[in-house]
XYZ file of C-alpha atoms in Angstrom:
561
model
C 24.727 19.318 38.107
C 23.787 22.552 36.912
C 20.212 24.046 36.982
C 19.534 23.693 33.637
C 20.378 20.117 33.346
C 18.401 19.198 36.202
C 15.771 20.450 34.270
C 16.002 18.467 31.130
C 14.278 15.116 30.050
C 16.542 11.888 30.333
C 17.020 11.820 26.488
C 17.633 15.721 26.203
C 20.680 14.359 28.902
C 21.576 11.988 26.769
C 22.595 14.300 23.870
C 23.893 16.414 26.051
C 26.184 14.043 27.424
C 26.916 12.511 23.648
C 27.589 16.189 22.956
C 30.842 16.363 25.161
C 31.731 13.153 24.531
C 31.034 11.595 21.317
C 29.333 13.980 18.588
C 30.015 17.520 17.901
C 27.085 19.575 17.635
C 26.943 19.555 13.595
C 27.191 15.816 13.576
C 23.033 15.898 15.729
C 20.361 14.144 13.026
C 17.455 13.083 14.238
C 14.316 11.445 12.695
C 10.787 10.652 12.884
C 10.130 7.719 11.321
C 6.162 6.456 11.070
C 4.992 3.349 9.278
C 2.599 4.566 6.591
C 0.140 1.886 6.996
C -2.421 4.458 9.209
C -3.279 7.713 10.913
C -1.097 9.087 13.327
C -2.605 9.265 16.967
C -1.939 11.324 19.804
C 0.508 8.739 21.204
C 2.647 9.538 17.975
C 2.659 13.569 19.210
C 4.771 12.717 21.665
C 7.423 11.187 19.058
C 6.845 14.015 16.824
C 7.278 16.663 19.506
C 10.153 15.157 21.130
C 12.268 14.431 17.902
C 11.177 17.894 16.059
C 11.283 19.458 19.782
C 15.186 18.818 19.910
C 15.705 19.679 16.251
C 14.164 23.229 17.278
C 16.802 22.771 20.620
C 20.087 22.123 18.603
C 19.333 22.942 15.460
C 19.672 20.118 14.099
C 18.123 18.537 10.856
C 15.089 16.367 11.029
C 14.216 13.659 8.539
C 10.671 12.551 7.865
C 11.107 9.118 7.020
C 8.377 6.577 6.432
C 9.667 2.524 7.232
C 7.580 1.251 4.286
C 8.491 -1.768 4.155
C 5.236 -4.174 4.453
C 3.488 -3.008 1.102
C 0.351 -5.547 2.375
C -0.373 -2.932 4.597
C 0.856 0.533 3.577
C -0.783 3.224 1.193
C -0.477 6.409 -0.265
C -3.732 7.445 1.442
C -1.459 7.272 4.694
C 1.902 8.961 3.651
C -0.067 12.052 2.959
C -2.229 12.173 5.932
C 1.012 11.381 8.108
C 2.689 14.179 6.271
C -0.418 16.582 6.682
C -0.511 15.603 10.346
C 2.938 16.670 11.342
C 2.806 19.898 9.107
C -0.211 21.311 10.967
C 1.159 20.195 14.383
C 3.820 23.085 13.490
C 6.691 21.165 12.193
C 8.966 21.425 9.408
C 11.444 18.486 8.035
C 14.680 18.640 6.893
C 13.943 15.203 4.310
C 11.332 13.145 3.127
C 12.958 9.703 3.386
C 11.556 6.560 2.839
C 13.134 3.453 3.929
C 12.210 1.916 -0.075
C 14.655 4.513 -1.027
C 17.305 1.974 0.173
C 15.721 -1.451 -1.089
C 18.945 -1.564 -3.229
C 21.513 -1.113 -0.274
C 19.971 -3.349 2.069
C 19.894 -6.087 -0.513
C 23.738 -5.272 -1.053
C 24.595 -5.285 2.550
C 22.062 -8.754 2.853
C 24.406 -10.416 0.089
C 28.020 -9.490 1.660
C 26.707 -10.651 5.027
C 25.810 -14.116 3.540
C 29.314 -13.895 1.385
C 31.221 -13.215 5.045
C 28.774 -16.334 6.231
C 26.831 -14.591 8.538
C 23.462 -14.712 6.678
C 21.615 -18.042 5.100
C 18.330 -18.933 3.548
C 15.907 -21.033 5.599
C 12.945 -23.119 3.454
C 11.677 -24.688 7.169
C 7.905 -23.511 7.605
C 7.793 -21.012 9.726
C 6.080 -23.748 12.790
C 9.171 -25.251 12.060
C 11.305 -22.541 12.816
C 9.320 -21.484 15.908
C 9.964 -24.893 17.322
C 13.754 -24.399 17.290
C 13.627 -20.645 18.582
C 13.527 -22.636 22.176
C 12.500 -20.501 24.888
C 13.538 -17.636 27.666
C 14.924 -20.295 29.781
C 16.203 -22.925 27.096
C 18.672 -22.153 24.019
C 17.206 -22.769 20.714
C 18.647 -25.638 18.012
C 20.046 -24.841 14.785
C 17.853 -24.832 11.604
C 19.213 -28.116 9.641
C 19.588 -25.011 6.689
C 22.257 -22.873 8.989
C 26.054 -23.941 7.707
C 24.216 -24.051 3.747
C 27.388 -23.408 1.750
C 27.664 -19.492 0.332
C 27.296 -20.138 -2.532
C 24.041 -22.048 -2.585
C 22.655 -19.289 -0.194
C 23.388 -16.510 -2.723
C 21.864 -18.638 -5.389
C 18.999 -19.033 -3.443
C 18.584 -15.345 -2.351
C 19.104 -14.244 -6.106
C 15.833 -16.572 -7.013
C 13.943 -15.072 -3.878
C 14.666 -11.588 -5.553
C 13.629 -12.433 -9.224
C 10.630 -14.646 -7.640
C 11.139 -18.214 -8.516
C 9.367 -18.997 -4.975
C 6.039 -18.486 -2.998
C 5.160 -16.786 0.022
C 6.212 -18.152 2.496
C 8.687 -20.364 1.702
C 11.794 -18.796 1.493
C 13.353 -16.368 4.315
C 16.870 -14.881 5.137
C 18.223 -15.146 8.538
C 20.821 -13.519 10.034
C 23.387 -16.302 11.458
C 23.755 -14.837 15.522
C 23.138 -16.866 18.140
C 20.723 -19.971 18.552
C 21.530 -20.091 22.597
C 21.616 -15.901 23.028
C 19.105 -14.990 26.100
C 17.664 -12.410 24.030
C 15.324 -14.573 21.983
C 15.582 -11.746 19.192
C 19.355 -12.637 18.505
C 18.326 -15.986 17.638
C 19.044 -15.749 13.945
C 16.026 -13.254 13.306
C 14.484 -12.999 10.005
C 15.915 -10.523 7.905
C 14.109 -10.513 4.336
C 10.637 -12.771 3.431
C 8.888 -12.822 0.035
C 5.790 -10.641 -0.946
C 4.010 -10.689 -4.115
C 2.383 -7.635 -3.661
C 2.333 -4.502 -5.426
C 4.516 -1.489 -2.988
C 3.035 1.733 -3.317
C 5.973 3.099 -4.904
C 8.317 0.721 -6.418
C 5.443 -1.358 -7.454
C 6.330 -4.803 -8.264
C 10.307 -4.235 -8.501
C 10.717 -5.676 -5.450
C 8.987 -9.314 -4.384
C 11.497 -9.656 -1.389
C 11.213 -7.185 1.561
C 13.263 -6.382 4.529
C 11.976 -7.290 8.365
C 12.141 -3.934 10.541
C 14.804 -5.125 12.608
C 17.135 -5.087 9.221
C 15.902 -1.741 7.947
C 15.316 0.580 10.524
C 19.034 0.747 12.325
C 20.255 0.818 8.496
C 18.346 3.279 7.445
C 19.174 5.470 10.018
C 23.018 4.732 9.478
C 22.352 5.782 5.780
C 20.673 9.092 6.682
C 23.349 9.677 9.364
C 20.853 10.087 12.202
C 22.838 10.648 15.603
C 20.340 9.485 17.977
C 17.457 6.927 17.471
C 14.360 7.353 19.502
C 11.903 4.624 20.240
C 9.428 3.519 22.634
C 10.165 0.905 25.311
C 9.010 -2.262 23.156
C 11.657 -1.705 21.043
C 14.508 -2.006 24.060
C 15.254 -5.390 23.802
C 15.392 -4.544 19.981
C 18.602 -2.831 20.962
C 20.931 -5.295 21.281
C 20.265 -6.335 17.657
C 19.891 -2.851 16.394
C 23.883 -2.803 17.199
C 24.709 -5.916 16.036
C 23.398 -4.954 12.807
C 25.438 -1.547 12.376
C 28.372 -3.726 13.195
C 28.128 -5.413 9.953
C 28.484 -2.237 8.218
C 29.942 0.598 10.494
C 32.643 2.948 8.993
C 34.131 4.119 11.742
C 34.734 7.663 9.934
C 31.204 7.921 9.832
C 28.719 8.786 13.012
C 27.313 5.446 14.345
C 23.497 6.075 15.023
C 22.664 5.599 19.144
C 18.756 3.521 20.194
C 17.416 4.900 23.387
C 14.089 4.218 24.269
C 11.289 6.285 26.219
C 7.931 5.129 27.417
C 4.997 5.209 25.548
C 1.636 7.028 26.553
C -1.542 5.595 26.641
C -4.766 8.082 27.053
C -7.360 6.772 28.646
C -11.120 6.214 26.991
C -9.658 5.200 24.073
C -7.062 3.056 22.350
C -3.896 4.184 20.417
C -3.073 0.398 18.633
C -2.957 1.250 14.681
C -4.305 -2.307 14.742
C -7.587 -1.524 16.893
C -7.438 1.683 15.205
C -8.309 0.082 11.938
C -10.961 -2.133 13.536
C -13.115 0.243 14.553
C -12.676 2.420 11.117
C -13.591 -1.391 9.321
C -16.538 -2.294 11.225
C -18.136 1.190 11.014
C -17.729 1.692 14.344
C -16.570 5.157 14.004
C -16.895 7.450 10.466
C -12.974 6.943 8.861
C -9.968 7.663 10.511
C -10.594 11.536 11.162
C -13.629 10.849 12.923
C -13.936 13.300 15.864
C -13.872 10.716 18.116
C -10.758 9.346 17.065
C -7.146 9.880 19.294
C -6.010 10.519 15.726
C -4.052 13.683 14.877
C -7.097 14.206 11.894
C -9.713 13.293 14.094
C -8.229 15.876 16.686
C -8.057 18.557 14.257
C -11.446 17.673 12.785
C -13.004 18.102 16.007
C -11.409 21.698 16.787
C -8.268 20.801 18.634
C -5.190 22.753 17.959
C -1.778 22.517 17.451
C -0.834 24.578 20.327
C -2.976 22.503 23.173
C -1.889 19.228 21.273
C 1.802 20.316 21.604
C 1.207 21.915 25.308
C -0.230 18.237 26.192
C 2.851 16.827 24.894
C 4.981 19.164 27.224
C 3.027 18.705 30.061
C 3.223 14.649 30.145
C 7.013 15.126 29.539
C 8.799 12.402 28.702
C 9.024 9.252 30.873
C 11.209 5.966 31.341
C 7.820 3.965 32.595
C 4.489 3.480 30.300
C 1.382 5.024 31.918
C -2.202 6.114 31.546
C -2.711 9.238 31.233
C -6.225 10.737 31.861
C -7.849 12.337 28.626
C -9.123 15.237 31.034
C -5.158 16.396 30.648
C -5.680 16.885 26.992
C -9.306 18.693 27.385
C -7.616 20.903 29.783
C -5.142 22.060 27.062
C -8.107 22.910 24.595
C -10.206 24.627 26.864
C -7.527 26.738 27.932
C -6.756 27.433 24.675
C -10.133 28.202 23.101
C -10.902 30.628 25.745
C -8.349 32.724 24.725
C -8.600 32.594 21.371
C -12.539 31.968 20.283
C -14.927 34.996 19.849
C -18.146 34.118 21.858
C -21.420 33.444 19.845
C -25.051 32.161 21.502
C -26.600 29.455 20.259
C -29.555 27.377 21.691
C -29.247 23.431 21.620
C -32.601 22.445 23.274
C -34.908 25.074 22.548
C -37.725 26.428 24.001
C -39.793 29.308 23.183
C -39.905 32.670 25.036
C -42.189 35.502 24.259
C -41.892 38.974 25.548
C -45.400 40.025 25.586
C -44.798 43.622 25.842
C -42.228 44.003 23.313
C -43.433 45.940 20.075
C -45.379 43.621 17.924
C -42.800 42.557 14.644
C -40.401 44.761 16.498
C -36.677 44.343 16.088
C -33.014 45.864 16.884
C -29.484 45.159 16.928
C -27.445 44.601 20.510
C -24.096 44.958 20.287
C -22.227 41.974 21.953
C -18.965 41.960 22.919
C -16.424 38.699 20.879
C -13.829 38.175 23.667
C -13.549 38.865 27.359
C -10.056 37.438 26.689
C -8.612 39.449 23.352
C -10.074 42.749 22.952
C -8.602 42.872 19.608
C -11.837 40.591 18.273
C -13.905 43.510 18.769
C -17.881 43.539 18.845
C -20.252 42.099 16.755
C -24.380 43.167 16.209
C -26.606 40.301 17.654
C -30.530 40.544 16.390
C -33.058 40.981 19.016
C -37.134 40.430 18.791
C -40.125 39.709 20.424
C -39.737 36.072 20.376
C -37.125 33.916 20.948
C -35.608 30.677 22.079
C -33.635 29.752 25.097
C -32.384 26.471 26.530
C -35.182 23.998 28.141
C -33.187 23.693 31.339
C -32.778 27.466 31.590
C -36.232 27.491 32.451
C -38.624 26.043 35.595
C -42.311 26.726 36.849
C -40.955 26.428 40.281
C -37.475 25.982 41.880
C -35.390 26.700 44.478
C -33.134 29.591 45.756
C -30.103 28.071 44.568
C -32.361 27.835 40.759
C -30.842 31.572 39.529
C -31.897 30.779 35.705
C -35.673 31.930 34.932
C -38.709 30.796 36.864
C -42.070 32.386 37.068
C -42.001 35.433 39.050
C -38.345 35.616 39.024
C -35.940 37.920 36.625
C -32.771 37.314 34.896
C -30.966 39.169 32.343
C -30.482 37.937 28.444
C -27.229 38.654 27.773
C -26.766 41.674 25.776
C -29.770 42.614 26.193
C -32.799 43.409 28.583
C -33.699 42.599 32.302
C -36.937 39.974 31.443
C -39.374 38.166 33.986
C -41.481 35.245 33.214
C -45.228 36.060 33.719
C -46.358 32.410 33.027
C -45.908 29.307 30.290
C -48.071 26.754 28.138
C -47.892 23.416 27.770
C -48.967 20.302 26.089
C -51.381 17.725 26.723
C -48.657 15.710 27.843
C -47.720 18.561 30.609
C -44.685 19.559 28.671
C -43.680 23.178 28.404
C -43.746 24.153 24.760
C -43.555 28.286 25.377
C -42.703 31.105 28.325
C -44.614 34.410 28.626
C -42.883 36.793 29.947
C -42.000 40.679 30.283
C -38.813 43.213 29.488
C -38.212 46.397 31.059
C -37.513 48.507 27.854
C -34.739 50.834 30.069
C -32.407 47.972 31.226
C -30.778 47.345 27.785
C -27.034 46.292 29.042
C -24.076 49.007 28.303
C -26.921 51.743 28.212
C -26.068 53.031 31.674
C -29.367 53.661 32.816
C -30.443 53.048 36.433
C -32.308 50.364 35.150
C -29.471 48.507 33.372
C -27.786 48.550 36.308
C -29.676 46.869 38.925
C -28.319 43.326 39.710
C -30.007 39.865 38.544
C -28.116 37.184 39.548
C -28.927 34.865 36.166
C -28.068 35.803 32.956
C -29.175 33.507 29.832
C -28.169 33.451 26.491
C -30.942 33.084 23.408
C -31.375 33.503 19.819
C -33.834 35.273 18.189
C -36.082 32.968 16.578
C -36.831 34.671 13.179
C -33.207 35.814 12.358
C -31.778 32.324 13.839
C -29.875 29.928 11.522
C -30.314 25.831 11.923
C -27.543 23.761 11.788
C -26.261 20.511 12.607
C -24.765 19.848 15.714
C -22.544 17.030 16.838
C -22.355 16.410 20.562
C -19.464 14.095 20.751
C -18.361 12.021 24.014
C -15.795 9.695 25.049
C -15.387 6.392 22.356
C -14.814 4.056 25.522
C -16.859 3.926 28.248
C -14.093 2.219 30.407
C -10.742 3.995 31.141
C -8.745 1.402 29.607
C -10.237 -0.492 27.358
C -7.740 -2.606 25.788
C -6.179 -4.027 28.674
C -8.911 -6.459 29.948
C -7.938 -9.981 29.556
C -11.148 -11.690 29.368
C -12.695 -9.491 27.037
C -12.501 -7.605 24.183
C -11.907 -4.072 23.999
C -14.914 -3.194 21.599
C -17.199 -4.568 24.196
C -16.508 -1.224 26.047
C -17.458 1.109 23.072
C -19.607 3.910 24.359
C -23.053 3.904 22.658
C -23.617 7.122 23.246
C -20.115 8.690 21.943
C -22.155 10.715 19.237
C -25.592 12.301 19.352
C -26.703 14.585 16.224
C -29.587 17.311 16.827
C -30.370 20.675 15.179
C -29.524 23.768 16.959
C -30.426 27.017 16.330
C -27.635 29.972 16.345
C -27.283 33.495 15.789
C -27.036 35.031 12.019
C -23.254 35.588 12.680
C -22.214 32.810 12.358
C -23.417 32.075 8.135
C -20.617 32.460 6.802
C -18.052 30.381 9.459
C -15.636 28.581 7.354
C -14.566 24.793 8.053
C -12.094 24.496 11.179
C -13.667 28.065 12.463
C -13.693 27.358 16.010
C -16.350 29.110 18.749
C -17.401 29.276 21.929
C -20.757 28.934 22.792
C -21.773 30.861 25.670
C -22.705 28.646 28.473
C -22.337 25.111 26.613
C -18.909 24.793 25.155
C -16.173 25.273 22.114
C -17.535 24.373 18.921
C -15.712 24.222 15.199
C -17.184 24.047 11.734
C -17.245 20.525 10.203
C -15.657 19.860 6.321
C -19.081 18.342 5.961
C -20.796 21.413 6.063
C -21.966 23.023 3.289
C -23.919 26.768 1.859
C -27.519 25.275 2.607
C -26.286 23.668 6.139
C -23.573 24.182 8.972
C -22.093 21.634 10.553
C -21.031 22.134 14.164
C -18.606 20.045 16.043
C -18.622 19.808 20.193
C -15.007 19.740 20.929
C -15.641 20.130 24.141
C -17.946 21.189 27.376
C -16.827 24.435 29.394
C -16.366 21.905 32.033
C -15.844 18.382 32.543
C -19.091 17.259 33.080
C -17.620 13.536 32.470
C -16.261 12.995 35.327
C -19.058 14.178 37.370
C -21.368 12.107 35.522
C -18.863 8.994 36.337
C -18.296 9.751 40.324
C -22.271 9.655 40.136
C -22.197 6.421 38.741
């Protein structure tokens, strides 16, 4: 085996292999094919990246296609988002497909099938039905409905289509194998009635087709090459086949299921299902809320497409389901945002520090550097005065060596700016400290190359200037879950696990810079983390999203605990 196949994925081998064998390089289709009936999550990245990932490697055409077939369940609201979602992830598809595009097929195929007697109409109840499915280790029994003569089954299917029946009382089966030891061959359900509006063929349709039915068709009709699921679809397979043998022209390419495992990320949940729970009981603020694993509540809270699709890369592509640890994905931003966020300073918990020596209403401009990382963002002027406000816990009246932040007698430097000491502080009747004295020395501005600006202090703060400072609204979020994984508890429910303190709101106070950051603007600021402006912002107030801490202070906090 060469080098370079050694180094691709299992399915990547796959195509490879089909590519000598089986398909010719032109003949390579591939598809991503979400069900519009929510948000996609980060779970669905690794679809999107791996089926768009080896449209990039062969060239080959992707379709978009949405399996819409469940219109109790699906909206419009959804298409778009999905659509959005992969867009700004970086990707481009060949087709917008939607498996309603082939209502009229499938119902074609559905009627020869029951002509060539391998389809019939049950009326059981569907207890009924379940009673004669049997079980792993016993065959199932026929439905008393299974050898219904042809022609009373197409009658019967014709008056399912034009809705002479309820819900629920009328299916199509397909006519397999009652004793099969995959329970799924067991004469599955292939169509059932709905009397619900679809979001867009309305009410022409009050029959719809089961997955199982569409999705193997649907990808025969788009000539995909190679079908990629997750794992719970592998005994699926068998059935996937059988179907395409119904209608396979063996002049045209025969689509292929493989499966991959899925990937769970841990303090959270990625079931559309659960998903929707917590957006219905208010639990979290829609389905882009920042705490979300969705792609929109990603984005919302200032990841990017880049660490999103470096996750992706990095967790590969596996044969086994596993956790992975949501630390993986902060990793990715982190490393991203320091390389591409300018640096602003902005003060969270403030407290107020007054340099009694500077000139009374005295002001000036520092200039600050954007980017240790990219040059290219240049400088920017910072405002300086006589009073401003640093961090609470940047400050103590007494402390240790290993304390190199400000404490009376001692020196640090404000960044930017001037070598300060704190003289002394005032507090409240309740012994808190509600200001800091202290003094500058006017000839150790930093970048002025003066003796003075060069002598070594070894803590260095950041601050705001109080009178040229802007408020705004900051969003400190945290993990949703406080346990790792909290869906997979038997005895008790996953929402018992939701982490009350996943969102705390408080006004900060940042430099002037930053009035006119636009929505999705991201930042880092110094000392505390990478922020990014909230749509909910507006002229009179910023919004501020934590994306994340320079660290991860989680884990820490958890060992602790």
């Amino acid at each position: 085996m060469s080098e370079t196949t050694k180094s691709l994925n299992f399915i990547e081998q796959i195509v490879e292999e089909d590519l000598g064998k089986t398909h010719s390089n032109n003949e390579l289709r591939f598809r991503f094919p979400p069900e519009p009936n929510g948000y996609l999550h980060i779970g669905h990245a690794s679809s999107i990246c791996l089926n768009f990932g080896l449209g990039l490697r062969y060239d080959a055409p992707v379709n978009l296609r949405f399996d819409d077939t469940n219109p109790a369940k699906e909206e419009q609201e959804f298409v778009d988002a999905i659509k959005r979602d992969v867009e700004w992830l970086g990707y481009q598809w060949d087709t917008e497909r939607y498996a309603s595009d082939y209502f009229q097929q499938l119902y074609d195929w559905a009627v020869q099938l029951i002509k060539d007697g391998k389809a019939y109409v049950d009326d059981q109840s569907s207890e009924e039905m379940a009673a004669q499915k049997g079980t792993p280790t016993e065959p199932g029994t026929d439905s008393p409905n299974r050898n219904r003569p042809i022609e009373e089954n197409l009658a019967l299917f014709e008056a399912m289509k034009d809705g002479k029946f309820d819900e629920g009382t009328h299916v199509l089966r397909a006519k397999i194998d009652m004793a099969s030891s995959n329970m799924l061959m067991r004469d599955p359900i292939m169509y059932r009635i709905l009397h619900k509006s679809h979001h867009r063929t309305n009410t022409d349709w009050c029959i719809y087709p089961m997955y199982d039915w569409t999705h193997g068709e649907s990808d025969y009709i788009e000539q995909v090459s190679h079908s990629f699921c997750t794992l719970e679809f592998a005994m699926h397979r068998e059935l996937y086949d059988w179907f395409l043998d119904q209608v396979y022209d063996e002049n045209k390419v025969r689509p292929k299921q493989r499966e991959f495992a899925r990937r769970n990320l841990s303090h959270t949940v990625v079931s559309k299902r659960k998903l929707a729970q917590l957006v219905e009981q208010n639990v979290v603020h829609g389905w882009d809320d920042p705490r979300m694993p969705t792609i929109s509540g990603l984005r919302r809270r200032g990841y990017t497409p880049e660490s999103i699709r470096n996750f992706a890369d990095t967790i590969g592509i596996a044969k086994r389901d596993n956790l992975i640890d949501v630390s993986l994905l902060e990793f990715h931003i982190r490393e991203h945002l320091n390389k591409i966020t300018p640096r602003v300073m902005g003060v969270l918990d403030p407290l107020k520090l007054v340099i009694t020596n500077y000139p009374e209403a005295g002001e000036e401009w520092l200039e600050a550097e954007n980017s240790p990382e990219d040059e290219t963002l240049g400088t920017r002027q910072v405002p300086f005065s006589g009073e401003l406000y640093i961090e609470k816990a940047d400050f103590r009246e007494q402390a240790n060596k290993k304390f190199f932040r400000l404490k009376l007698g001692g020196e640090v430097r404000l960044k930017n700016g001037y070598i300060i000491k704190a003289e002394s502080c005032t507090k409240d009747s309740d012994g808190n400290i509600t200001e800091v004295q202290c003094t500058y020395d006017p000839k150790s501005k930093s970048g002025s190359g003066t003796e003075e600006s060069l002598r070594r202090v070894k803590g260095t703060l950041h601050w705001v200037s109080i009178k040229h400072a802007i408020e705004a609204e900051i969003r400190l979020y945290d993990r949703l879950f406080t346990d790792e994984s909290p869906d997979t508890h038997k005895d008790k429910d996953f929402m018992e696990f939701v982490n009350p303190d996943s969102l705390k709101v408080i006004t900060g106070f940042l430099e002037p810079s930053l009035k006119d950051a636009k929505v999705e603007d991201r930042f880092q600021f110094q000392r505390i983390g990478y922020f990014c402006v909230d749509p909910d912002s507006t002229a009179e107030k910023l919004v501020f999203n934590r994306t994340v801490g320079l660290r991860d202070s989680w884990a820490k906090i958890q060992q602790k605990r």
